[in-house]
Short mmCIF file of C-alpha atoms and ligand atoms in Angstrom, two decimals:
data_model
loop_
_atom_site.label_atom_id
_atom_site.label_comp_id
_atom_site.label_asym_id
_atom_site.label_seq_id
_atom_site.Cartn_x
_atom_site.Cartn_y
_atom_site.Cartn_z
CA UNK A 67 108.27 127.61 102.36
CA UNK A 68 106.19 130.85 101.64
CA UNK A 69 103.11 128.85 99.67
CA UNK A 70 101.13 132.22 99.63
CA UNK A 71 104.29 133.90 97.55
CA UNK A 72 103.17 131.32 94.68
CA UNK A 73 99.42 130.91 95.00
CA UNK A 74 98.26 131.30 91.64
CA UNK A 75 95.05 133.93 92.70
CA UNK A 76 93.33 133.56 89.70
CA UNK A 77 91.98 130.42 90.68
CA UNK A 78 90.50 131.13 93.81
CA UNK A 79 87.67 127.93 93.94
CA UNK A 80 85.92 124.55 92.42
CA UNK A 81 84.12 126.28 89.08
CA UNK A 82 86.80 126.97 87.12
CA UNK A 83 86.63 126.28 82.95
CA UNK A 84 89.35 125.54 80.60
CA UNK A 85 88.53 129.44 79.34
CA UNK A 86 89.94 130.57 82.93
CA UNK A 87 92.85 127.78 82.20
CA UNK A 88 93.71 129.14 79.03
CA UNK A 89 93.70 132.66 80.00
CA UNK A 90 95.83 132.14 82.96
CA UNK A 91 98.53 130.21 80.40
CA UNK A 92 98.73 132.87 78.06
CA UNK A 93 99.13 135.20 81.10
CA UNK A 94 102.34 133.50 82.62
CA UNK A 95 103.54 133.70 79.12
CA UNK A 96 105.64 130.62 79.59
CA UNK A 97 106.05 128.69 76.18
CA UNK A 98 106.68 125.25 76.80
CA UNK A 99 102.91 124.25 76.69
CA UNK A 100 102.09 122.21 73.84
CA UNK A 101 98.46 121.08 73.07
CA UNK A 102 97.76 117.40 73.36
CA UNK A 103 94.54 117.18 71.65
CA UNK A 104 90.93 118.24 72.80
CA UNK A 105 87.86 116.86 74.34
CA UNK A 106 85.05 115.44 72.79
CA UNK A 107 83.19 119.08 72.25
CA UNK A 108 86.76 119.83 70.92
CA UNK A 109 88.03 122.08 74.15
CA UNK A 110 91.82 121.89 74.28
CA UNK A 111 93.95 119.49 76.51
CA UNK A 112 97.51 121.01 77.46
CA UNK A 113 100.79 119.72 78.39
CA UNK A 114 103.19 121.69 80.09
CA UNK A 115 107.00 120.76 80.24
CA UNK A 116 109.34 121.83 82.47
CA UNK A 117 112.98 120.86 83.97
CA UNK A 118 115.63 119.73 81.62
CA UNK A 119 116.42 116.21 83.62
CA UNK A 120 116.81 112.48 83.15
CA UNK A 121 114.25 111.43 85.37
CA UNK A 122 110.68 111.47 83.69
CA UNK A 123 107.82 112.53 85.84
CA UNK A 124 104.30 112.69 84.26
CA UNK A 125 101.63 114.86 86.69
CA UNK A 126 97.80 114.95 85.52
CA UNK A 127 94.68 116.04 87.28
CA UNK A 128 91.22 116.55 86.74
CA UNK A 129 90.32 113.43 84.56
CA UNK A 130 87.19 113.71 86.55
CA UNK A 131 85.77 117.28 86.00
CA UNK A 132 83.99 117.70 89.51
CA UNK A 133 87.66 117.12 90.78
CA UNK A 134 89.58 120.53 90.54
CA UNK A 135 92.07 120.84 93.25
CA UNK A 136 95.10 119.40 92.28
CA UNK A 137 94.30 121.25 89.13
CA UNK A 138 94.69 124.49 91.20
CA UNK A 139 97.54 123.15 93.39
CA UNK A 140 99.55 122.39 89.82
CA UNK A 141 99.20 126.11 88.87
CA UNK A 142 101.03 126.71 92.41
CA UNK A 143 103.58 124.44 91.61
CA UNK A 144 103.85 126.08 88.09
CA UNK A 145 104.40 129.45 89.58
CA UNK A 146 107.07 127.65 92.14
CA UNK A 147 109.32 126.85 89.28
CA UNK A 148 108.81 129.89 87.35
CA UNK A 149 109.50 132.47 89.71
CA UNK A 150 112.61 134.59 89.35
CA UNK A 151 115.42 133.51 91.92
CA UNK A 152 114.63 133.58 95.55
CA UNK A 153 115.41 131.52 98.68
CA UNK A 154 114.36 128.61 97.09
CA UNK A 155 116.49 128.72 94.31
CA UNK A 156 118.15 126.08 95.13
CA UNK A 157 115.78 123.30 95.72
CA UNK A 158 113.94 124.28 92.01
CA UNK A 159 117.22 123.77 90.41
CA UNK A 160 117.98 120.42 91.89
CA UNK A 161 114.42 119.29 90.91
CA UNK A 162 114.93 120.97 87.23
CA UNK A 163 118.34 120.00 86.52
CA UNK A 164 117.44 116.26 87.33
CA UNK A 165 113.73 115.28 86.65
CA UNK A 166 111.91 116.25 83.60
CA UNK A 167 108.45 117.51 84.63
CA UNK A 168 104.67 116.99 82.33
CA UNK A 169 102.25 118.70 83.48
CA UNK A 170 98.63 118.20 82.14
CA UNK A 171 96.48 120.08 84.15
CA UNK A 172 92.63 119.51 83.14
CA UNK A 173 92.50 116.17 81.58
CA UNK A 174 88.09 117.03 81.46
CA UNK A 175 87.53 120.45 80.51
CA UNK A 176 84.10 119.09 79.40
CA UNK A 177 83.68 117.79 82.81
CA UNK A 178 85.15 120.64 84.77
CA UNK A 179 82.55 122.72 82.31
CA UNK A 180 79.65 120.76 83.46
CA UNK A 181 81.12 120.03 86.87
CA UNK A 182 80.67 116.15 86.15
CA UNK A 183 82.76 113.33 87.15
CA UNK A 184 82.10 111.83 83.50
CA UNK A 185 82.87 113.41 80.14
CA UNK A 186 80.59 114.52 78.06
CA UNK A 187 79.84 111.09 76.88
CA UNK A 188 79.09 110.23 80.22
CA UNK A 189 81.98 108.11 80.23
CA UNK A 190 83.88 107.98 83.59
CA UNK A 191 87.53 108.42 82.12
CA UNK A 192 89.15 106.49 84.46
CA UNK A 193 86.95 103.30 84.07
CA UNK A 194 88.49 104.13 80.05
CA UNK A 195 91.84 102.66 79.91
CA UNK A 196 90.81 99.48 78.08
CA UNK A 197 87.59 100.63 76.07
CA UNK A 198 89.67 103.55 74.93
CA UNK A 199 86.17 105.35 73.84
CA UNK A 200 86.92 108.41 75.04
CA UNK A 201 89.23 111.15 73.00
CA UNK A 202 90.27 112.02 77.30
CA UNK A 203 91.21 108.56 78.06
CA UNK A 204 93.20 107.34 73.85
CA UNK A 205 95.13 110.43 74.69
CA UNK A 206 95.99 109.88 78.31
CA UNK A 207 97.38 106.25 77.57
CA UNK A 208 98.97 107.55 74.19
CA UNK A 209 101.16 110.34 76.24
CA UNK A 210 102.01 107.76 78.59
CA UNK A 211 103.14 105.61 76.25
CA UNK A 212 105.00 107.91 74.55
CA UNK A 213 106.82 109.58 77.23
CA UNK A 214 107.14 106.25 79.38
CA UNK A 215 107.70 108.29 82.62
CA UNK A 216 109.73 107.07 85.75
CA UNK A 217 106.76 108.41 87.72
CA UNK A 218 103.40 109.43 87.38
CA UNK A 219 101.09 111.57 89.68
CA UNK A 220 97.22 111.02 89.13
CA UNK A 221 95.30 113.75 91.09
CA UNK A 222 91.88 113.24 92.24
CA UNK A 223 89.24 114.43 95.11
CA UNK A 224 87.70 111.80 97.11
CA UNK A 225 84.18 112.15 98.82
CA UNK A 226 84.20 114.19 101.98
CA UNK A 227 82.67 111.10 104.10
CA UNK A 228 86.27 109.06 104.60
CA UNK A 229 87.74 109.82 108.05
CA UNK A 230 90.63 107.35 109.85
CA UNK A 231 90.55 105.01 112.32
CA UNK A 232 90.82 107.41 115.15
CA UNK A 233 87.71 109.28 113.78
CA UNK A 234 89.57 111.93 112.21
CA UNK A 235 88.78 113.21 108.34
CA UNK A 236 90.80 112.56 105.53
CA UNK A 237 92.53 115.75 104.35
CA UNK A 238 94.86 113.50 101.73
CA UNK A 239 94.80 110.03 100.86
CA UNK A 240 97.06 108.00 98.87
CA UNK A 241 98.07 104.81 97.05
CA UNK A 242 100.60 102.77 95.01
CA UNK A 243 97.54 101.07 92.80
CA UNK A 244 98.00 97.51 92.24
CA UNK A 245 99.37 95.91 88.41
CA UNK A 246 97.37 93.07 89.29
CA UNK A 247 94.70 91.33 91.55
CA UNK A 248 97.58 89.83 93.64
CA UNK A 249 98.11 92.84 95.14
CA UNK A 250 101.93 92.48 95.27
CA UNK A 251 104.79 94.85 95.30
CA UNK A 252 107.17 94.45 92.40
CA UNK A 253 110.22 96.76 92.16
CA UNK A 254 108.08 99.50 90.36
CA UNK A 255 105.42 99.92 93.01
CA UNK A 256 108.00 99.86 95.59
CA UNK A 257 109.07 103.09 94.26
CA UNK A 258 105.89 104.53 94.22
CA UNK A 259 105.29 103.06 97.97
CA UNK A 260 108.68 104.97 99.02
CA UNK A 261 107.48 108.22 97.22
CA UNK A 262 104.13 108.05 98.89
CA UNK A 263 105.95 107.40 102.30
CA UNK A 264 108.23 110.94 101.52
CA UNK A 265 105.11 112.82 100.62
CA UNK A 266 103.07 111.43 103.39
CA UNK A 267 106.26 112.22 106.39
CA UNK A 268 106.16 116.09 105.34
CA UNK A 269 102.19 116.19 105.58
CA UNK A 270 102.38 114.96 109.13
CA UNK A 271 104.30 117.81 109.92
CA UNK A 272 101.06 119.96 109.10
CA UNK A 273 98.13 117.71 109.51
CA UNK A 274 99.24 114.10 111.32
CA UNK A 275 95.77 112.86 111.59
CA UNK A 276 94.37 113.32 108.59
CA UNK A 277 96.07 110.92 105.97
CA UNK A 278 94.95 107.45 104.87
CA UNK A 279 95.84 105.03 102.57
CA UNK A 280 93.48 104.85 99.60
CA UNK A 281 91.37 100.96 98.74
CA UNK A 282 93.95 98.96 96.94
CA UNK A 283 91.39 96.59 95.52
CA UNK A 284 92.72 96.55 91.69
CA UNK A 285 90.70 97.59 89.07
CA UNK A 286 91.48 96.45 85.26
CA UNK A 287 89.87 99.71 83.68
CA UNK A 288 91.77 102.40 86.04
CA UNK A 289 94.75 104.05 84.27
CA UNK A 290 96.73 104.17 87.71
CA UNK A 291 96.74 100.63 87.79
CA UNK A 292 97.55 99.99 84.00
CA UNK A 293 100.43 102.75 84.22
CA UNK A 294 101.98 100.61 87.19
CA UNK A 295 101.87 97.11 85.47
CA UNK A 296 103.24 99.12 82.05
CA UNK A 297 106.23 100.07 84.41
CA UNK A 298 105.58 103.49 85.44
CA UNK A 299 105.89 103.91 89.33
CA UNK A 300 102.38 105.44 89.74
CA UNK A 301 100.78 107.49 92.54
CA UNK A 302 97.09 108.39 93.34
CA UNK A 303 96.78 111.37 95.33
CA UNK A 304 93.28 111.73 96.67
CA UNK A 305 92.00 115.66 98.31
CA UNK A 306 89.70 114.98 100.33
CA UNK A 307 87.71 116.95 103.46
CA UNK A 308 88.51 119.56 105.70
CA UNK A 309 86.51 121.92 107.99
CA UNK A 310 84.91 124.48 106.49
CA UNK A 311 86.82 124.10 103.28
CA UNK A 312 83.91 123.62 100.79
CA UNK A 313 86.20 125.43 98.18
CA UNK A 314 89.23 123.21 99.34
CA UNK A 315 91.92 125.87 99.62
CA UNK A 316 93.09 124.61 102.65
CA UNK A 317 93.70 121.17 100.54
CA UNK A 318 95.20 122.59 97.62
CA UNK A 319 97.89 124.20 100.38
CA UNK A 320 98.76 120.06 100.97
CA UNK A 321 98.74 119.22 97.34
CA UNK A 322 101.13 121.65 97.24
CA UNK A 323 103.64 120.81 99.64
CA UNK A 324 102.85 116.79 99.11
CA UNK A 325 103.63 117.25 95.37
CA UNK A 326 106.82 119.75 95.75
CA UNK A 327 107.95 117.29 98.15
CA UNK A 328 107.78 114.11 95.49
CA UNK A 329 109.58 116.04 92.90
CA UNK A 330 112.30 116.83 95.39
CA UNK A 331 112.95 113.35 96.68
CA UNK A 332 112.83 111.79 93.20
CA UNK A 333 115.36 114.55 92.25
CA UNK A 334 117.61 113.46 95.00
CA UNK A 335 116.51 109.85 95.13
CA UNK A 336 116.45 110.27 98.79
CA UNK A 337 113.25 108.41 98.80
CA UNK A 338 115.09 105.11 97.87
CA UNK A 339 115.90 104.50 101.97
CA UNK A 340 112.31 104.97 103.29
CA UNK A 341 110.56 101.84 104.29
CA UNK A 342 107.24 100.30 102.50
CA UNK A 343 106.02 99.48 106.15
CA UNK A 344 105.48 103.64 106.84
CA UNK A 345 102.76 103.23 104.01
CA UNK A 346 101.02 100.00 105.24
CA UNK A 347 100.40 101.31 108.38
CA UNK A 348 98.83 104.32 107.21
CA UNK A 349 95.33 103.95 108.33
CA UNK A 350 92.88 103.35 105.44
CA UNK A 351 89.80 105.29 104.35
CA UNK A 352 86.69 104.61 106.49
CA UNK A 353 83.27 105.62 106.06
CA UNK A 354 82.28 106.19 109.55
CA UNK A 355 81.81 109.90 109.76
CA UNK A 356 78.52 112.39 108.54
CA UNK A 357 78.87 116.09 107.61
CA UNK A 358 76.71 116.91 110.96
CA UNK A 359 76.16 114.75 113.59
CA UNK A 360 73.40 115.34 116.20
CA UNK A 361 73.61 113.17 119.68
CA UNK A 362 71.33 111.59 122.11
CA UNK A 363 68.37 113.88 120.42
CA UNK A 364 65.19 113.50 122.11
CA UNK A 365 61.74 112.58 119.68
CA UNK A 366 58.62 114.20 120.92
CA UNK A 367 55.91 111.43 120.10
CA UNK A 368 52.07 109.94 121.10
CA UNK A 369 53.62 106.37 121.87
CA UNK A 370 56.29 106.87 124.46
CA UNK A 371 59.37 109.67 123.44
CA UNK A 372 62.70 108.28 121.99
CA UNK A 373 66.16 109.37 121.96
CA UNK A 374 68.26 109.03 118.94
CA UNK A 375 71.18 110.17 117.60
CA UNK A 376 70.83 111.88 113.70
CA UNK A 377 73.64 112.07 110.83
CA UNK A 378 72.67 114.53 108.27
CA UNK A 379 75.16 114.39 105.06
CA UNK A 380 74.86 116.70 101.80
CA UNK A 381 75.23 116.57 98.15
CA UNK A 382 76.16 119.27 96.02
CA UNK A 383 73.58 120.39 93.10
CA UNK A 384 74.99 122.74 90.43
CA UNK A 385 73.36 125.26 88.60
CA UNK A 386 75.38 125.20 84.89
CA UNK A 387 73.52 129.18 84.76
CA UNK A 388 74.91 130.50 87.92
CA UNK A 389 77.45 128.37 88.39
CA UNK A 390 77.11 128.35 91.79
CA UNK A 391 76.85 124.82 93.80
CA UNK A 392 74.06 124.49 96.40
CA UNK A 393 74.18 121.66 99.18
CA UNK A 394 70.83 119.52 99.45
CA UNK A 395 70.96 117.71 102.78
CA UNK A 396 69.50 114.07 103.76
CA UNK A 397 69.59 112.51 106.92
CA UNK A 398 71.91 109.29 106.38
CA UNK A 399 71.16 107.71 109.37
CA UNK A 400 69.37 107.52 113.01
CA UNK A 401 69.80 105.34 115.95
CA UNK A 402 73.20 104.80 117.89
CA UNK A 403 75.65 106.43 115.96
CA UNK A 404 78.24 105.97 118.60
CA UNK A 405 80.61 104.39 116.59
CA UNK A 406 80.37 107.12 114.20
CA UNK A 407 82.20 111.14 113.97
CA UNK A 408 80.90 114.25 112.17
CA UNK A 409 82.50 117.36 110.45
CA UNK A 410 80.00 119.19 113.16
CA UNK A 411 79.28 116.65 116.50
CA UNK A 412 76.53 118.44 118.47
CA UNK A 413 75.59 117.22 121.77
CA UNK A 414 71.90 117.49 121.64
CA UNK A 415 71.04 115.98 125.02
CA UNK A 416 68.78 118.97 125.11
CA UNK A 417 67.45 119.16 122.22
CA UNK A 418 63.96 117.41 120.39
CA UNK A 419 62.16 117.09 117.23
CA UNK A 420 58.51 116.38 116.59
CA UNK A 421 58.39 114.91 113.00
CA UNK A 422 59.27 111.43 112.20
CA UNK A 423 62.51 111.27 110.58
CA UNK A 424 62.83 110.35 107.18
CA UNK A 425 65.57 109.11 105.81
CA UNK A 426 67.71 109.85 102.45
CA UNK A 427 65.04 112.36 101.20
CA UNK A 428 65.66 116.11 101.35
CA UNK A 429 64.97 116.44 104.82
CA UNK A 430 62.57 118.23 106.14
CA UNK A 431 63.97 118.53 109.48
CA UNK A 432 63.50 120.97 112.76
CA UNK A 433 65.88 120.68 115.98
CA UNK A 434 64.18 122.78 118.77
CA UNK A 435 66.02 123.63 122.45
CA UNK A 436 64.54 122.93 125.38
CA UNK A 437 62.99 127.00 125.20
CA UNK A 438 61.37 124.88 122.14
CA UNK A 439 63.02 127.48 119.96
CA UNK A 440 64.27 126.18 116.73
CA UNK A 441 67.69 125.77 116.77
CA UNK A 442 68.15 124.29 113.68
CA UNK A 443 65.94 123.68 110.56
CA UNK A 444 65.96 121.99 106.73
CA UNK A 445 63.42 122.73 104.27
CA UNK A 446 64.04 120.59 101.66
CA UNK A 447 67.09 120.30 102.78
CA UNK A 448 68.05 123.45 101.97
CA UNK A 449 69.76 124.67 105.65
CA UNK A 450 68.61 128.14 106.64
CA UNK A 451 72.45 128.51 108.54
CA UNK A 452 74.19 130.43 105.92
CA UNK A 453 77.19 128.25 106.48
CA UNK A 454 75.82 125.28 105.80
ZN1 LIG B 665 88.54 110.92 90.71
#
């Protein structure tokens, strides 16, 4: 599959608004999008139908507004179904003819505005199901309800810091969320298990170490886990971390193919012979791995040197007037870190500082070679290596 033939360029990183959204609707000039409602500062919320099928399929991303690439990956999809006959005719009319497909891309312009997890009431959408005080969240549940889709897709990022088992990061992670504390499998998570096991088969064709399973402890206020108990068979797709993918195109590429994928194998319900057991042996999410990881680094000081090893981690500040995102980096954690992998691992045998480390602050940090050059340095934990 050509992905690049149906990248939709106009969104090209994280900061998109709903203006770019909107623009890029009217552009494609397809009709079929009908507006839902709007956010709380009134923005619009869209729906987009497409596919003419029995099969109801219900697709939303971005309920948290710092989370934009599945929104991105969607428009991909979009452009997948509405380009003119090519090889792939085929496989778009067998997912057309038989599924019908609702897209709503964008379920937080407010949020994606701000580039906040919340709304604008500070209210975490997906913790919203129950309170229903959000206008997001009444008309999530209300479009659910109305529709009462066979399946839904609910597209989120996850943090950065998850890697496997084997010390790999978590490209994509997934799960069938629970209906209730038992954690069991009824007949409508089973479908959502066998979906997930589809999706998950034609990413480890592209990245085999890099897929988890999601927590499945349940929680009462997520929609995920409402939709499966109300009888939708409901899957969370998580993007999380890749190298040197801060704007997560390299993820979006995965949403891509993972989503296309679901809507192919529900159109064919070829998923119905896979076996649950492929998804519980996915491994889970694990926090055992730092954006940079410096070993066996020696500390220059008056009472006897040290060697540690240092895990530096970053957060991302945004400026609303630039809209540009800066990372501020922290070291996380000293000592033996053995047990622990990094986006970067550095072998700093070699290496030494002369400050004492502080920890979780903006770091004020210099790593010198043994030329006592500085290799490395954080002022405020601002990095001064332009890719960092
Ligand atoms: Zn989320």
């Amino acid at each position: 599959m050509n992905y690049k033939k149906y990248t939709c360029n106009a969104l090209k990183n994280r900061l998109f608004t709903w203006v770019d959204i909107d623009t890029l609707i009217q552009k494609t000039g397809i009709t079929q999008w009908q507006q839902l409602g709007t956010s709380y500062l009134g923005k619009p919320i869209r729906m987009l139908t497409l596919g003419t099928g029995p099969v109801k399929i219900m697709v939303w991303s971005q309920m948290h507004g710092d989370e934009p690439t599945a929104t991105a990956a969607i428009f991909d999809i979009i452009n997948f179904f509405i380009a003119g006959a090519d090889e792939n005719q085929n496989l778009r009319n067998t997912i057309l003819s038989n599924c019908s497909i609702y897209f709503i891309p964008l379920v937080n312009p407010d949020g994606a505005e701000a580039y906040t997890r919340s709304n604008a009431q500070k209210i975490d959408i997906n913790r919203d199901y129950v309170a229903q005080q959000s206008p997001e969240g009444k008309l999530l549940k209300q479009v659910r309800n109305d529709l009462k889709p066979d399946f839904c897709f609910n597209m989120h990022n996850q943090s950065t810091l998850y890697c496997t088992k084997n010390k790999q990061a978590v490209a994509m992670a997934f799960l069938a969320p629970p209906y209730d504390a038992t954690l069991q499998v009824n007949w409508v998570r089973e479908q959502a298990i066998k979906v997930i096991v589809c999706m998950v088969q034609q990413l480890q064709k592209h990245i085999p170490q890099h897929i988890a399973r999601f927590n499945d402890a349940f929680e009462p206020r997520a929609f995920g886990d409402n939709f499966q108990a109300a009888g939708s068979s409901t899957i969370l797709v998580e993007s999380g971390g890749w190298l040197n993918d801060d704007e997560k195109q390299t993820i979006r590429k995965y949403n891509f193919i993972a989503l296309l994928k679901a809507f192919e194998v529900i159109a064919t319900q070829s998923y119905q012979n896979k076996d649950v057991i492929n998804y519980l042996m996915l491994p889970e999410n694990q926090k055992n791995i730092f954006h940079i990881l410096f070993k066996n680094v020696r500390v220059k000081s008056k009472k006897g040197d040290y060697r540690l090893d240092i895990g530096l981690n970053y957060t991302e500040k945004f400026n609303p007037k630039t809209r540009t995102l800066t990372k501020l980096w922290h070291v996380e954690e000293v000592g033996d870190l053995s047990t622990y992998t990094a986006y970067t691992l550095i072998e700093g045998s070699g290496f030494y500082v002369t400050k004492p480390i502080v920890l979780a602050h903006l770091t004020n940090l210099q790593v010198f070679n043994a030329n006592h050059q500085v290799l490395y340095s954080w002022i405020k934990g601002i990095s001064n290596h332009k890719n960092q």
